[in-house]
Each structure stands twice: as structure tokens, then as C-alpha cells.
Amino acid sequence: MRDSFAALHPAVTFGYFVSMIACSMLVMHPVAQAIALAGAFSYSVLAKGAKALRFNLFYLLPMLLIMAVMNPAFNHQGVTILFYLKSGNPVTLESILYGVAAAVMFITVILWFSCYNAVMTSDKFIYLFGRVIPALSLVLSMVLRFVPRYIVQIKAISYAQRSIGRDMSQGSLWRRARNGIHILSIMTTWALENGMETADSMKSRGYGLPGRTSFSIFRFDRRDGILLAIMAVLAFTMGAGMMLGTVSMRFFPSLKLAPVTGWSGAVYAAYALLCMLPVMINLQEAWKWKRIESKM
Amino acid sequence: MEAYRIENVSFSYPQTERKALDGLDFTIGSGQFVTLCGQSGSGKSTLLRQFKTILTPHGKRDGIIYFQGEPLSVIDQRRQASEIGFVQQNPDNQIVTDKVWHELAFGLESLGCDQRTIRLRVAEMASFFGIQAWFHKRVAELSGGQKQLLNLAGVMAMQPSVLVLDEPTSQLDPIAAQEFLETLRRINRDFGTTIILSEHRLEEVLPLTERLIVMDQGRIIADAPPVQAGAVLAGLNHPMFTAMPAAMQIAAALQPSSHEAYPLTINEGRSWIGNWMNGKTVGELPQSADEEASEARIVVELKGIWFRYERAAPDTIKDLSLTIREGEWYCIVGGNGTGKTTALSLIGGTLIPYRGKVLVNGKDIQKQGLKERFHRNLGLLPQNPQHLFLKKTVELDLAEMLFDSGLSKEEQQRKVEEVIALTELKDVRFMHPYDLSGGEQQRAALAKILLMEPQIILLDEPTKGLDAFFKEKLADIMVKLTQQGVTIVMVSHDIEFCAKHADTCALFFDGDVVTTNRTRDFFAGNSFYTTAANRMARHLCREAITMEDVIRLCRSSH
């Protein structure tokens, strides 16, 4: 399906992911973690569909379990001793819970990154950083053009060599090494020679004239502004909560949770809204479409 | 108003005596569609590159070039960049960025246009060229034809008054080439953009051309509308005349004096032949001896081959079976993406079918070892000959093929000499392979393959980008090889070449051979997929497939 959160201006989405990843890495409080995990999980499934669901269940879930089990095996801090291992080391409640919390944090960050990857395509990244350093945007764009192109070319050369019996996969070990070097050598010559034409094409279209501008297809509209403001308010609330210790959590030597108060309730609500923002935007739009379609 | 005025221009490259351009003197009017032709090395590219100072190669130049009345050398780079568009041969090499929309904007970014202007111009270009559908795509996903259209659009976005194009269609398949030329015609007609184009696919481009300039050794030998220019060439008995459209060549052979009325298109050719034959009885083509079905040994046999590139991908080859006999020249023709090249790789053993068998000399190719497969057996010439070149000179490059052959130095040298003589590379043996022209590179690559002494040669579009002269040279070598009993399997888009030289042709469609036959019967049996000469004369005799056939047929009619 179409992801309407991804259609926002790159600055908005980039800012969103940066703050989400930072928050999930810094906060270990179970309520905040649960909120972040729920938000990241639901958005990854929404943005990438069944493939993400399968990845989450088959890779992330076992990883979570393994990490939770591994921590108490090596970490023996904490005051609540449950039992002793054969080696004589204690297994503590604190280390088990810390293991779980660390694993959840790790997985939440991975989930946010996978969403980031799906949403922040190369051209958005180039656009954002091209504004900071204009020359960089063209260089990045050219890298993205030439790296895949060279890979295709290496394959073609290797293929041509294979059809005369001189590929990396043919002959004795010594022959293979020699063939490999030959393929690289052919590739280098090819790249230099053909690069001349690219240079001509750039020069011919005025590259190198002073006053180059950078064009993009992205526009920052009113909706982007409103969403950015909402995000800023929510993130600020969460940030204040983090600074004031409202959402902090201590594991060692003994467990200590920040108490739940009216203020902390407000912080969690803000965090929950923030984490669920992409999902809510998508749901809202889906609902809107339903209504439009029912009228048509 | 004139676009260019060239006054007594000569040019020679550094360290050479020979003049690449020799005393050229002509003007190009604004809004003209000019086609430049000539054999490889006649100075076409050198001339085109004089039209924009930033692309002019190093060397010594005399004379003055005026652009819109001012000397080109005093026009600033910004104006040249925007007013003079340049499109080169290779679609891939000209693309700089990774996205279609970015590529369209590249030139405008260089000129320093603001967002609003760029957005408008890019939108205009995308609409004019029909690019909307792939506007957001990565350039790597485009076909060759689309890439070249994108290059043209990227240049047009800068609103040039002159377009200079150096063999822009030579790397495209016939359908994409046609589309590209059609777009050029629209640009010329709708915007009055001056077009200066070098080309060797004259059959398609001449009907669009108002002025044909023919070059030979740095000089202009004909400069007139296509029909008159053709007449001049015919009068000179110049080798370039063999590159002219079939209709013109047939008319010139049958009635040399009818200069002014030479036909250009197939339709004109058809009526010209109709007039010529008026009241005559249609003669007969003599049956030549080589057209009987051959009983030679089968060397390549494909039995029910199925192939796909990935497990989940659709089948590229579907139940393909074919047999190729010893000493035969076998051509596989057909449209783009029908699996021709894949079939060739399957015969060569570089791809493995998931069902069916490929037998080479009666033995499964996949069960043959390296030595057995590549020594005195198979040789595959890849589409891009540059993928084979390794050394600094052609001669060293050839010698490299034999480094582990176990032959003595003298023996190796003798073999290299032999193959240089056969492929006529004598003049270029000390040059870097990349400095050769397309046709010479093709022959140098072929020479490398020949050093493996293959009995079966597989060729992937060997005539791509070659001019008529180099094609004939290649054909001569092939004929010599088949006479020695070598089998040739060739994949091609070039039906004129196949009709003229192949023994057997097979039409590939949707992963399978639809029809195979002796070349003459093959083309006689097709109504659309056939040569220009055949289309002109098939209402008289279906078996006349080449120009020579049609000429012979007409001469024997009384």
C-alpha cells in the first residue's frame, strides 16, 4: 500500500527518525520501551507489509530471547539472587530484567532503522545533505549511479571472460587469481575510457560554470509545517521528561522505577502519540479514502 | 539566418601530418536537418566536435567557425552550453546522475536556474518526450532506447537552438532507433531546432533529411539533398554509395542516367520498380548451388531447452530445439528481449538450462571440461568487444591469448601473424585497442577468439554500430572461415546483413524459434520481417531478398 507518512517532506521524516532512534536508545523505562516497540513494530509492518512481519517474527524474536538469556549468564550484578550457576556465579533478577530491556531496546532501534531505510530513499538523503553541502549532493548522486553500473560492468566482463574460459571460476587456483586480476584490469581501463565520455557529457551541459544550483522534486507545504510543529511539541515533552528523570529506570544494584504520576502520565501520552504518529497518519488517510470512495 | 558558417577550416591531431579535416567551407542554415555521413575515419566526429569549443579535441586548427554570425571562439561557455546541444553515441556513458528527474535537471542546475524555472522546463520536457511514466525511476532501470531519449531530453531542457548528434542511434536496436529519429524530426519540425546528425543507418534517416553531407578523408565530396547527393556518389562510383538506401542503389544499377528521379523510401522504390517493369514479363532468379539442403554433420543440437535467470523469474527460453550443421552460417534474428542472446550463451555453456540438453559435437556442453570446451571447439564473441582487451597494443593483446598454450615462441608468433593477416589488423597492430574504431575493435576481438582455433564461433550482434564498409569486411572474414569448415552462429538485429550472408535464418520470438529455413526461403516466407529490397519487389518475386537479387531479377525481365 501507499505510505502517506513517507510522502512527507524529507526533513520531517528525517527529523522524526532521528528523534525516535535517539529516544529508544536512551530510555530504558519499561512503559516507554513498550510504547516504542509497539510503535516501531506496527509501522514496520504497515510500511513493508508481510515481509516485515516475517522478518520480525523469525529473526528479531529469537534474537530478543537469546539476548535476554545471554545477559544473566555473563552479568552477575544485582542484589536479588535467584540461584547459583554450576560455576558458582549467581543469577540475579536485575541482570535478567536488564537483559530483556537491552534486547527490547536493540530490537526497537533495528525496527526504526528498517523503517528509515524503507522511507528515506537515496534521493531524499541526497536532497537533505545536498542543501548543507551542494557539491556533495551531485557526488552522492553520481556514486549511486556509478556503483551499480560498475557492478553490472564487472559482471559483463567476467561473463565475457567466462565465454573464453578465463573467468574467476575456471582453471587452477593460480589461473583463477590471474584471471581475477585481468578482469579488474579490464574494468579499470574500461572505466577510465568511458569516463571520458561522461566528462564530455557533463562539460557539454555546462558543468563547471559558476553559480550551480541544486534542483529537487520535494516541496515543504503547510501540512509538513503543521506536522513538524506537532512533532516538536511531543518530542519536547518527552525530552523534558527524560531530563527530569520522569521516565528513568535503575537496574543495578537494585531495581528502581520512576514513580507514575500525573506528569509522567502526560510524558508517556506524548511519547505514545509520537511513536504512533506514522501509523496514525496512515490510518487517518485510509479512513478518509474509505469515506471518499463510499461517496463516489 | 545561419546557424553555423565554416570558413576554410582544417584540423590535424597532434603529432600527425594527415589532416583530419581539410579545408572545409560551408554554411548551415538555421532550422536545417543536416545528415553527415562517411566511412569510419572520414572526419565526421572530428567535424562535429568543432561545433562546440569545450568538446574540440587538441590539435592544430586553421580557419574560423561562426555561430549565429559571431566567431565561436568568442562566445562564452554559458551561452554555448545552453545554445548548442550535443548528444554522443553511447547512451549509458552520457548519463551522470541516478534518477531520471535529476538527469533532466542536470544542465539547468549547471546554468544556475532557480527551482521554479527548472521545475517548469523539466515538466515541459517530460511531457514532450513522454517521460512522465518513468520520471521517478532510477536510470539503471531504463532500456537503451529510453536512456538515449533521456539524454536528448536533458539537452533539450536547456533550450538549444542547435542539436549536434554523433551517431546517436548506433547502439540502439532498430525499433528504438526509429523512435529516436522520429523524435528528432518532431523537434526539428515543431521548434525549428537546427539538427546536425552523423549516421550510418541511412535507410531510416534519409527520408527525414533535407541536406546530406558526405565526407571522405576530411573533405566534403557531396553536399546536397539526399537524392542529388546519392547521384553524385553514384557518379563518382564511391564506396559510400553502398550505404545508401536499397531503393536508390537498385535504381542506380538499373538506370544510371535517372539521377534526379532516384527513389529514397521503400514505397518510392516499389513504384519505381513498378514503372521499370511496366509491360515486361518477370524474369526468373537462377537457382544457385549452395541452396540445397545440407547433409553435413550436426555440430550443435539443442533439445527441449528451458531456461530462466532466477527461480522466481519468468522463463526466458521455452522448449527451444534447434540443429546447426558443420560449416553453416546460422543467424538468429528477432526483436529485443526475445531471448536471442540467452540462447547464444546456452550454446556456449555459460548459462545452464534447467531442463533439456545442449549437445556440441554430440556431447553435453556442461560435461565438457575447460580445455575441451575452449580449445578447437567453441568461441564466443561478446557484444562489447572492449570486454576482452587487456594489453597496451593489439599485438600484445593477441599474444597474451597464447601465453599458456605450450607452443614455442616462434610458433606463437606465427599464429599471431596468421590471425592478424586474416582479420586485416596490420595497420593497427601497435595501437591501443581502445584507440581503434568500432569495426577494428570488433575484428581485434574476433582475432583473439580465433587464436583459440574455434570450430564453432558464436557472435552476439557483431554488426552493431559498424558502417557498411566494415560490415562487408567482417563478412569477408566470416566467409573465409566457413570455407575452412568453421560453423558460425550469429545473433543479430541486422536483417539486411543476415539476408545477404547467412545460410540459414531462424526467427526468435518469446523464447523459442518460430521458424527456421534456408535464408532465401526464410525471407520469402515472411511478409513484414524481411529486407528492404524484398519489400520493394516481393509483389514480383518473393524469392528476391537482396538488392543483387532484385537487380538480377529486373535485368532478366523482358
PDB file of N, CA, C and O in Angstrom, chain B residues 450-479:
ATOM      1  N   LEU B 450      39.777 -16.149 -32.421  1.00  0.00           N
ATOM      2  CA  LEU B 450      40.279 -17.082 -33.447  1.00  0.00           C
ATOM      3  C   LEU B 450      41.553 -17.791 -32.998  1.00  0.00           C
ATOM      4  O   LEU B 450      41.853 -18.889 -33.466  1.00  0.00           O
ATOM      5  N   LEU B 451      42.307 -17.182 -32.085  1.00  0.00           N
ATOM      6  CA  LEU B 451      43.530 -17.828 -31.607  1.00  0.00           C
ATOM      7  C   LEU B 451      43.228 -19.086 -30.805  1.00  0.00           C
ATOM      8  O   LEU B 451      44.101 -19.918 -30.604  1.00  0.00           O
ATOM      9  N   MET B 452      41.990 -19.223 -30.362  1.00  0.00           N
ATOM     10  CA  MET B 452      41.615 -20.470 -29.678  1.00  0.00           C
ATOM     11  C   MET B 452      41.238 -21.539 -30.698  1.00  0.00           C
ATOM     12  O   MET B 452      40.800 -22.619 -30.341  1.00  0.00           O
ATOM     13  N   GLU B 453      41.393 -21.177 -31.983  1.00  0.00           N
ATOM     14  CA  GLU B 453      41.063 -22.065 -33.099  1.00  0.00           C
ATOM     15  C   GLU B 453      39.693 -22.691 -32.964  1.00  0.00           C
ATOM     16  O   GLU B 453      39.554 -23.915 -33.004  1.00  0.00           O
ATOM     17  N   PRO B 454      38.660 -21.876 -32.780  1.00  0.00           N
ATOM     18  CA  PRO B 454      37.346 -22.469 -32.585  1.00  0.00           C
ATOM     19  C   PRO B 454      36.799 -23.085 -33.875  1.00  0.00           C
ATOM     20  O   PRO B 454      37.099 -22.601 -34.968  1.00  0.00           O
ATOM     21  N   GLN B 455      36.036 -24.144 -33.718  1.00  0.00           N
ATOM     22  CA  GLN B 455      35.351 -24.748 -34.861  1.00  0.00           C
ATOM     23  C   GLN B 455      33.926 -24.220 -34.953  1.00  0.00           C
ATOM     24  O   GLN B 455      33.272 -24.335 -35.977  1.00  0.00           O
ATOM     25  N   ILE B 456      33.467 -23.677 -33.829  1.00  0.00           N
ATOM     26  CA  ILE B 456      32.144 -23.049 -33.810  1.00  0.00           C
ATOM     27  C   ILE B 456      32.334 -21.654 -33.227  1.00  0.00           C
ATOM     28  O   ILE B 456      32.853 -21.515 -32.128  1.00  0.00           O
ATOM     29  N   ILE B 457      31.928 -20.625 -33.966  1.00  0.00           N
ATOM     30  CA  ILE B 457      32.057 -19.258 -33.447  1.00  0.00           C
ATOM     31  C   ILE B 457      30.671 -18.709 -33.169  1.00  0.00           C
ATOM     32  O   ILE B 457      29.779 -18.767 -34.020  1.00  0.00           O
ATOM     33  N   LEU B 458      30.490 -18.213 -31.953  1.00  0.00           N
ATOM     34  CA  LEU B 458      29.212 -17.622 -31.573  1.00  0.00           C
ATOM     35  C   LEU B 458      29.380 -16.117 -31.538  1.00  0.00           C
ATOM     36  O   LEU B 458      30.271 -15.602 -30.869  1.00  0.00           O
ATOM     37  N   LEU B 459      28.540 -15.396 -32.262  1.00  0.00           N
ATOM     38  CA  LEU B 459      28.683 -13.945 -32.352  1.00  0.00           C
ATOM     39  C   LEU B 459      27.414 -13.262 -31.868  1.00  0.00           C
ATOM     40  O   LEU B 459      26.324 -13.605 -32.311  1.00  0.00           O
ATOM     41  N   ASP B 460      27.586 -12.280 -30.980  1.00  0.00           N
ATOM     42  CA  ASP B 460      26.432 -11.553 -30.461  1.00  0.00           C
ATOM     43  C   ASP B 460      26.388 -10.161 -31.080  1.00  0.00           C
ATOM     44  O   ASP B 460      27.161  -9.295 -30.715  1.00  0.00           O
ATOM     45  N   GLU B 461      25.519  -9.989 -32.027  1.00  0.00           N
ATOM     46  CA  GLU B 461      25.362  -8.704 -32.737  1.00  0.00           C
ATOM     47  C   GLU B 461      26.680  -8.107 -33.198  1.00  0.00           C
ATOM     48  O   GLU B 461      27.051  -7.011 -32.778  1.00  0.00           O
ATOM     49  N   PRO B 462      27.398  -8.816 -34.062  1.00  0.00           N
ATOM     50  CA  PRO B 462      28.711  -8.320 -34.474  1.00  0.00           C
ATOM     51  C   PRO B 462      28.641  -7.073 -35.343  1.00  0.00           C
ATOM     52  O   PRO B 462      29.629  -6.370 -35.457  1.00  0.00           O
ATOM     53  N   THR B 463      27.494  -6.768 -35.940  1.00  0.00           N
ATOM     54  CA  THR B 463      27.453  -5.615 -36.853  1.00  0.00           C
ATOM     55  C   THR B 463      26.957  -4.349 -36.168  1.00  0.00           C
ATOM     56  O   THR B 463      26.831  -3.317 -36.805  1.00  0.00           O
ATOM     57  N   LYS B 464      26.704  -4.443 -34.865  1.00  0.00           N
ATOM     58  CA  LYS B 464      26.186  -3.280 -34.137  1.00  0.00           C
ATOM     59  C   LYS B 464      27.154  -2.108 -34.221  1.00  0.00           C
ATOM     60  O   LYS B 464      28.319  -2.228 -33.879  1.00  0.00           O
ATOM     61  N   GLY B 465      26.660  -0.971 -34.673  1.00  0.00           N
ATOM     62  CA  GLY B 465      27.474   0.236 -34.729  1.00  0.00           C
ATOM     63  C   GLY B 465      28.513   0.268 -35.850  1.00  0.00           C
ATOM     64  O   GLY B 465      29.338   1.160 -35.878  1.00  0.00           O
ATOM     65  N   LEU B 466      28.510  -0.725 -36.754  1.00  0.00           N
ATOM     66  CA  LEU B 466      29.510  -0.715 -37.832  1.00  0.00           C
ATOM     67  C   LEU B 466      28.938  -0.056 -39.080  1.00  0.00           C
ATOM     68  O   LEU B 466      27.750  -0.142 -39.342  1.00  0.00           O
ATOM     69  N   ASP B 467      29.803   0.599 -39.848  1.00  0.00           N
ATOM     70  CA  ASP B 467      29.320   1.143 -41.108  1.00  0.00           C
ATOM     71  C   ASP B 467      29.375   0.063 -42.187  1.00  0.00           C
ATOM     72  O   ASP B 467      29.906  -1.027 -41.979  1.00  0.00           O
ATOM     73  N   ALA B 468      28.785   0.404 -43.342  1.00  0.00           N
ATOM     74  CA  ALA B 468      28.610  -0.594 -44.400  1.00  0.00           C
ATOM     75  C   ALA B 468      29.943  -1.240 -44.798  1.00  0.00           C
ATOM     76  O   ALA B 468      30.030  -2.449 -45.005  1.00  0.00           O
ATOM     77  N   PHE B 469      30.977  -0.415 -44.832  1.00  0.00           N
ATOM     78  CA  PHE B 469      32.273  -0.882 -45.284  1.00  0.00           C
ATOM     79  C   PHE B 469      32.855  -1.934 -44.325  1.00  0.00           C
ATOM     80  O   PHE B 469      33.307  -2.999 -44.734  1.00  0.00           O
ATOM     81  N   PHE B 470      32.782  -1.629 -43.000  1.00  0.00           N
ATOM     82  CA  PHE B 470      33.314  -2.565 -42.010  1.00  0.00           C
ATOM     83  C   PHE B 470      32.482  -3.836 -41.928  1.00  0.00           C
ATOM     84  O   PHE B 470      33.003  -4.913 -41.652  1.00  0.00           O
ATOM     85  N   LYS B 471      31.193  -3.699 -42.181  1.00  0.00           N
ATOM     86  CA  LYS B 471      30.332  -4.881 -42.188  1.00  0.00           C
ATOM     87  C   LYS B 471      30.781  -5.846 -43.275  1.00  0.00           C
ATOM     88  O   LYS B 471      30.881  -7.044 -43.049  1.00  0.00           O
ATOM     89  N   GLU B 472      31.060  -5.294 -44.456  1.00  0.00           N
ATOM     90  CA  GLU B 472      31.478  -6.152 -45.569  1.00  0.00           C
ATOM     91  C   GLU B 472      32.812  -6.818 -45.261  1.00  0.00           C
ATOM     92  O   GLU B 472      33.035  -7.979 -45.576  1.00  0.00           O
ATOM     93  N   LYS B 473      33.686  -6.076 -44.620  1.00  0.00           N
ATOM     94  CA  LYS B 473      34.988  -6.620 -44.262  1.00  0.00           C
ATOM     95  C   LYS B 473      34.819  -7.798 -43.299  1.00  0.00           C
ATOM     96  O   LYS B 473      35.456  -8.832 -43.433  1.00  0.00           O
ATOM     97  N   LEU B 474      33.923  -7.614 -42.326  1.00  0.00           N
ATOM     98  CA  LEU B 474      33.646  -8.668 -41.367  1.00  0.00           C
ATOM     99  C   LEU B 474      33.065  -9.885 -42.089  1.00  0.00           C
ATOM    100  O   LEU B 474      33.458 -11.033 -41.844  1.00  0.00           O
ATOM    101  N   ALA B 475      32.145  -9.608 -43.014  1.00  0.00           N
ATOM    102  CA  ALA B 475      31.513 -10.701 -43.757  1.00  0.00           C
ATOM    103  C   ALA B 475      32.552 -11.490 -44.547  1.00  0.00           C
ATOM    104  O   ALA B 475      32.511 -12.724 -44.588  1.00  0.00           O
ATOM    105  N   ASP B 476      33.515 -10.784 -45.146  1.00  0.00           N
ATOM    106  CA  ASP B 476      34.566 -11.470 -45.905  1.00  0.00           C
ATOM    107  C   ASP B 476      35.322 -12.456 -45.024  1.00  0.00           C
ATOM    108  O   ASP B 476      35.615 -13.582 -45.430  1.00  0.00           O
ATOM    109  N   ILE B 477      35.647 -12.012 -43.803  1.00  0.00           N
ATOM    110  CA  ILE B 477      36.384 -12.877 -42.878  1.00  0.00           C
ATOM    111  C   ILE B 477      35.544 -14.104 -42.539  1.00  0.00           C
ATOM    112  O   ILE B 477      36.020 -15.234 -42.538  1.00  0.00           O
ATOM    113  N   MET B 478      34.266 -13.857 -42.280  1.00  0.00           N
ATOM    114  CA  MET B 478      33.358 -14.954 -41.942  1.00  0.00           C
ATOM    115  C   MET B 478      33.284 -15.974 -43.073  1.00  0.00           C
ATOM    116  O   MET B 478      33.293 -17.174 -42.839  1.00  0.00           O
ATOM    117  N   VAL B 479      33.190 -15.461 -44.299  1.00  0.00           N
ATOM    118  CA  VAL B 479      33.105 -16.371 -45.443  1.00  0.00           C
ATOM    119  C   VAL B 479      34.355 -17.231 -45.514  1.00  0.00           C
ATOM    120  O   VAL B 479      34.288 -18.451 -45.696  1.00  0.00           O
TER     121      VAL B 479
END
